[in-house]
Short mmCIF file of C-alpha atoms in Angstrom, two decimals:
data_model
loop_
_atom_site.label_atom_id
_atom_site.label_comp_id
_atom_site.label_asym_id
_atom_site.label_seq_id
_atom_site.Cartn_x
_atom_site.Cartn_y
_atom_site.Cartn_z
CA MET A 188 132.96 -45.27 -57.11
CA THR A 189 129.80 -44.15 -59.03
CA VAL A 190 128.09 -41.05 -57.31
CA THR A 191 124.44 -41.73 -57.17
CA ALA A 192 121.83 -38.91 -57.73
CA PHE A 193 121.07 -38.85 -54.15
CA ALA A 194 124.72 -38.29 -53.28
CA ALA A 195 125.31 -35.59 -55.50
CA LEU A 196 122.59 -33.66 -53.53
CA HIS A 197 124.94 -33.47 -51.16
CA ARG A 198 126.93 -30.25 -51.48
CA ALA A 199 128.87 -28.18 -49.29
CA GLY A 200 127.68 -24.51 -49.30
CA GLU A 201 124.63 -25.78 -51.14
CA PRO A 202 123.19 -28.14 -48.70
CA LEU A 203 120.38 -30.63 -49.24
CA LEU A 204 117.24 -29.90 -47.30
CA LEU A 205 115.60 -32.94 -46.24
CA PRO A 206 112.11 -32.79 -45.19
CA CYS A 207 111.02 -36.15 -43.63
CA ALA A 208 107.45 -37.47 -44.04
CA TRP A 209 105.49 -39.84 -41.80
CA ASP A 210 102.88 -41.40 -44.67
CA HIS A 211 102.05 -41.65 -47.92
CA ALA A 212 100.30 -38.53 -48.35
CA SER A 213 103.07 -36.34 -46.41
CA ALA A 214 105.62 -37.49 -48.73
CA LEU A 215 103.76 -36.81 -51.76
CA ALA A 216 102.83 -33.52 -50.88
CA LEU A 217 106.30 -32.55 -50.26
CA ALA A 218 107.47 -33.89 -53.43
CA GLY A 219 104.57 -31.60 -54.88
CA GLN A 220 106.32 -28.75 -53.23
CA GLY A 221 109.57 -29.39 -55.54
CA PHE A 222 111.69 -31.67 -53.20
CA HIS A 223 113.64 -34.01 -55.14
CA ALA A 224 114.59 -36.15 -51.90
CA VAL A 225 111.86 -37.08 -48.94
CA GLY A 226 113.43 -38.66 -45.98
CA THR A 227 111.07 -40.66 -43.28
CA THR A 228 110.88 -39.71 -39.56
CA SER A 229 111.07 -42.52 -37.22
CA LEU A 230 109.06 -40.59 -34.48
CA GLY A 231 106.37 -39.92 -36.70
CA VAL A 232 106.29 -43.55 -38.11
CA ALA A 233 106.19 -44.77 -34.68
CA ALA A 234 103.72 -42.11 -33.42
CA ALA A 235 101.17 -42.82 -36.07
CA ALA A 236 101.29 -46.43 -35.39
CA GLY A 237 100.95 -46.14 -31.59
CA LEU A 238 104.78 -47.62 -30.97
CA PRO A 239 107.77 -46.10 -29.29
CA ASP A 240 110.54 -44.27 -31.01
CA GLY A 241 114.12 -45.50 -30.53
CA ALA A 242 113.07 -48.85 -29.33
CA SER A 243 113.39 -50.99 -32.47
CA ALA A 244 109.68 -51.36 -32.58
CA THR A 245 108.92 -50.01 -36.19
CA ARG A 246 110.80 -52.47 -38.20
CA ASP A 247 107.64 -53.90 -40.22
CA GLU A 248 105.98 -50.45 -40.47
CA THR A 249 109.38 -48.53 -41.45
CA LEU A 250 109.68 -51.26 -44.33
CA ARG A 251 106.01 -50.85 -45.34
CA LEU A 252 106.26 -47.15 -45.59
CA ALA A 253 109.30 -47.72 -47.82
CA LEU A 254 107.49 -49.93 -50.07
CA THR A 255 104.76 -47.38 -50.47
CA LEU A 256 107.17 -44.79 -51.53
CA GLY A 257 110.19 -46.45 -53.12
CA SER A 258 108.69 -46.26 -56.35
CA ALA A 259 107.25 -42.64 -56.03
CA PRO A 260 108.76 -39.73 -58.02
CA PHE A 261 111.40 -38.74 -55.63
CA LEU A 262 114.58 -39.92 -54.04
CA LEU A 263 113.75 -41.64 -50.48
CA SER A 264 115.61 -41.70 -47.48
CA VAL A 265 114.99 -43.89 -44.51
CA ASP A 266 115.21 -43.37 -41.07
CA ALA A 267 116.06 -46.81 -39.97
CA GLU A 268 116.68 -45.84 -35.98
CA ASP A 269 119.66 -48.11 -35.18
CA GLY A 270 118.83 -50.76 -37.64
CA PHE A 271 116.13 -52.40 -35.62
CA SER A 272 118.72 -55.05 -34.32
CA ASP A 273 121.96 -55.36 -32.55
CA ASP A 274 123.16 -57.97 -34.99
CA PRO A 275 125.11 -56.25 -38.23
CA ASP A 276 123.88 -59.42 -40.47
CA GLU A 277 120.14 -58.39 -39.91
CA VAL A 278 121.08 -54.45 -40.41
CA GLY A 279 122.40 -55.51 -43.74
CA GLU A 280 119.41 -57.45 -44.63
CA PHE A 281 117.27 -54.39 -43.48
CA ALA A 282 119.14 -52.23 -46.03
CA ARG A 283 119.37 -54.47 -48.51
CA GLU A 284 115.32 -54.75 -48.38
CA LEU A 285 115.09 -51.16 -48.41
CA ALA A 286 117.16 -51.10 -51.28
CA ALA A 287 114.93 -53.62 -53.10
CA VAL A 288 111.80 -51.50 -52.88
CA GLY A 289 113.62 -48.37 -54.19
CA ALA A 290 114.90 -46.74 -51.47
CA VAL A 291 118.29 -44.60 -51.78
CA GLY A 292 119.34 -43.85 -48.43
CA ILE A 293 119.21 -45.12 -44.95
CA ASN A 294 120.02 -43.26 -41.58
CA LEU A 295 121.57 -45.42 -38.91
CA GLU A 296 121.86 -44.20 -35.12
CA ASP A 297 124.56 -45.34 -32.56
CA GLY A 298 122.31 -44.37 -29.50
CA LEU A 299 125.84 -43.94 -27.85
CA GLY A 300 126.05 -47.57 -27.79
CA PRO A 301 129.46 -49.40 -28.81
CA VAL A 302 131.20 -47.78 -31.46
CA ASP A 303 132.56 -51.17 -33.11
CA ARG A 304 129.15 -52.48 -33.07
CA HIS A 305 127.62 -49.68 -35.17
CA ALA A 306 130.52 -49.32 -37.35
CA ALA A 307 129.83 -53.41 -38.11
CA LYS A 308 126.45 -52.21 -38.86
CA ILE A 309 127.34 -49.38 -41.28
CA ALA A 310 129.91 -52.33 -43.04
CA ALA A 311 127.11 -54.90 -43.12
CA ALA A 312 124.98 -52.11 -44.87
CA ARG A 313 127.48 -51.18 -47.13
CA ALA A 314 128.07 -54.69 -48.36
CA ALA A 315 124.19 -55.82 -48.66
CA ALA A 316 123.24 -52.59 -50.59
CA PRO A 317 126.51 -50.93 -52.31
CA GLY A 318 124.31 -48.20 -53.98
CA LEU A 319 122.56 -47.11 -50.86
CA PHE A 320 123.72 -43.84 -49.36
CA VAL A 321 124.57 -44.72 -45.61
CA ASN A 322 123.81 -41.87 -43.26
CA ALA A 323 125.85 -42.54 -39.81
CA ARG A 324 124.42 -40.95 -36.66
CA THR A 325 126.10 -40.42 -33.69
CA ASP A 326 123.90 -39.23 -30.65
CA THR A 327 126.81 -37.43 -28.56
CA TYR A 328 124.78 -33.89 -29.07
CA TRP A 329 121.40 -35.54 -29.11
CA SER A 330 121.52 -37.55 -25.64
CA GLY A 331 124.93 -37.25 -24.45
CA ASP A 332 127.30 -34.46 -23.26
CA GLY A 333 128.25 -33.15 -26.49
CA ASP A 334 131.85 -34.04 -26.05
CA PRO A 335 133.59 -32.89 -29.59
CA ALA A 336 136.33 -35.30 -29.12
CA GLU A 337 134.35 -38.16 -28.52
CA THR A 338 132.13 -37.17 -31.66
CA VAL A 339 135.03 -36.90 -33.97
CA ARG A 340 136.02 -40.61 -32.43
CA ARG A 341 133.02 -42.14 -33.18
CA LEU A 342 132.32 -40.57 -36.72
CA GLU A 343 135.78 -41.08 -37.81
CA ALA A 344 135.15 -44.96 -36.96
CA TYR A 345 131.78 -44.75 -38.81
CA ARG A 346 133.79 -42.97 -41.94
CA GLU A 347 136.19 -45.86 -41.89
CA ALA A 348 133.41 -48.65 -41.77
CA GLY A 349 132.27 -46.92 -45.36
CA ALA A 350 129.37 -44.25 -43.94
CA ASP A 351 128.81 -41.97 -46.95
CA GLY A 352 127.48 -39.01 -44.54
CA VAL A 353 128.04 -38.28 -40.84
CA PHE A 354 125.10 -37.09 -39.04
CA VAL A 355 125.21 -35.16 -35.55
CA PRO A 356 121.38 -34.08 -34.27
CA GLY A 357 121.57 -31.59 -31.47
CA LEU A 358 124.66 -29.57 -32.45
CA THR A 359 123.70 -26.08 -33.09
CA ASP A 360 126.86 -24.32 -32.32
CA PRO A 361 128.50 -22.69 -35.41
CA ALA A 362 132.18 -22.84 -34.92
CA ARG A 363 131.84 -26.72 -33.96
CA ILE A 364 129.71 -27.25 -36.77
CA ALA A 365 132.18 -25.80 -39.23
CA SER A 366 135.02 -27.55 -37.54
CA LEU A 367 133.04 -30.98 -38.46
CA ALA A 368 132.48 -30.08 -41.90
CA ALA A 369 136.22 -29.06 -42.36
CA HIS A 370 137.38 -32.36 -40.83
CA PHE A 371 135.52 -35.01 -42.70
CA ASP A 372 135.69 -35.93 -46.43
CA VAL A 373 132.04 -36.80 -46.53
CA PRO A 374 129.08 -34.64 -46.30
CA LEU A 375 128.14 -33.17 -42.62
CA ASN A 376 124.54 -33.43 -41.91
CA VAL A 377 123.12 -31.50 -38.88
CA LEU A 378 119.17 -31.35 -37.78
CA TYR A 379 117.63 -28.02 -38.34
CA SER A 380 116.71 -26.23 -35.26
CA PRO A 381 114.43 -23.14 -35.12
CA ALA A 382 117.02 -21.73 -32.40
CA GLY A 383 119.87 -22.82 -34.32
CA PRO A 384 121.68 -21.43 -37.44
CA THR A 385 119.69 -20.62 -40.60
CA LEU A 386 119.59 -22.73 -43.62
CA ALA A 387 122.07 -19.83 -45.52
CA HIS A 388 124.09 -19.81 -42.10
CA LEU A 389 124.57 -23.89 -42.27
CA ALA A 390 125.66 -23.50 -46.01
CA ASP A 391 128.18 -21.08 -45.05
CA LEU A 392 129.55 -23.65 -42.40
CA GLY A 393 130.07 -26.41 -45.01
CA VAL A 394 127.17 -28.07 -44.10
CA GLY A 395 126.31 -30.88 -47.10
CA ARG A 396 122.67 -31.93 -45.67
CA VAL A 397 120.11 -30.31 -43.23
CA SER A 398 117.50 -32.78 -41.87
CA LEU A 399 114.00 -31.68 -40.84
CA GLY A 400 113.50 -34.79 -38.60
CA SER A 401 110.25 -34.78 -36.81
CA LEU A 402 109.74 -31.18 -36.87
CA LEU A 403 107.13 -31.43 -39.87
CA TYR A 404 105.15 -34.25 -37.92
CA ARG A 405 105.50 -32.53 -34.54
CA ARG A 406 104.02 -28.79 -36.39
CA ALA A 407 101.21 -30.77 -38.23
CA LEU A 408 99.87 -32.00 -34.75
CA GLY A 409 100.30 -28.54 -33.55
CA ALA A 410 98.33 -27.25 -36.11
CA ALA A 411 95.75 -29.49 -35.73
CA LEU A 412 95.33 -28.71 -32.18
CA GLU A 413 95.09 -25.42 -32.96
CA THR A 414 92.56 -25.81 -35.49
CA ALA A 415 90.14 -27.85 -33.17
CA ALA A 416 90.81 -25.58 -30.24
CA GLY A 417 90.08 -22.30 -32.61
CA ILE A 418 86.88 -23.88 -34.00
CA ARG A 419 85.79 -24.60 -30.20
CA SER A 420 86.00 -20.93 -29.63
CA GLY A 421 84.46 -20.06 -32.49
CA ARG A 422 87.37 -18.80 -34.67
CA ALA A 423 87.37 -19.81 -38.34
CA PRO A 424 90.61 -21.76 -38.99
CA ASP A 425 93.34 -19.68 -40.97
CA GLY A 426 96.40 -20.49 -43.00
CA PRO A 427 96.58 -22.93 -45.89
CA THR A 428 94.39 -26.30 -46.23
CA PRO A 429 94.73 -28.91 -48.69
CA THR A 430 91.58 -29.58 -50.38
CA TYR A 431 89.93 -32.90 -50.10
CA ASP A 432 91.10 -34.08 -53.81
CA GLU A 433 94.54 -32.69 -53.36
CA VAL A 434 95.18 -35.07 -50.30
CA ARG A 435 93.52 -38.13 -52.03
CA THR A 436 95.53 -37.53 -55.24
CA PRO A 437 98.73 -35.94 -54.52
CA GLY A 438 101.39 -34.88 -56.63
#
């Protein structure tokens, strides 16, 4: 099997740091800072559209953003929640549409639903878009009790179905991270946490990809609130502020 340029960025000991954008301007700004690959954040896309995250409500918005960014000068990986459907064939069709507009990766979360159903979605995405890097996410630590055995059981099924990488958001324990990284023959993806291991520590643990998820979007909102409150209190804003022209013509 040919290793794609995106897959080659996933290296144990030198993990891909994947920042996640929510619109055209944020994606191009990140690419302008030297990030060769950019993901999307489902929370950011949903919140910007006034829709709930994790509810399969943003299929159109996600595809529209991918269409905008798929031809941009960076590698695009798309957070597709659970594939926006319980029907594996529909998930496969969405994966095909993403690949057709230039995306190179897709992230599919199980939401702790049936393992066989999620495995079928992964297999369908793999069959419909063979060149797309399928990152299989389990939510055992994100919304479950963090059972290590259940985590391995789910990820083994997803790997068997054809996943190119496995993703365990919410996992921050170094020993368990190292154990999972050593267990699988595909890259382990973890979600960066300011309270968890540093990027360098995650590299030492064997992680192949570190996602920033919704962190940048939430930090951007925090900076906006801090700036508005500061101006109201008579303080001039500090920190970097992109110019009008930089935002209008990013990259």
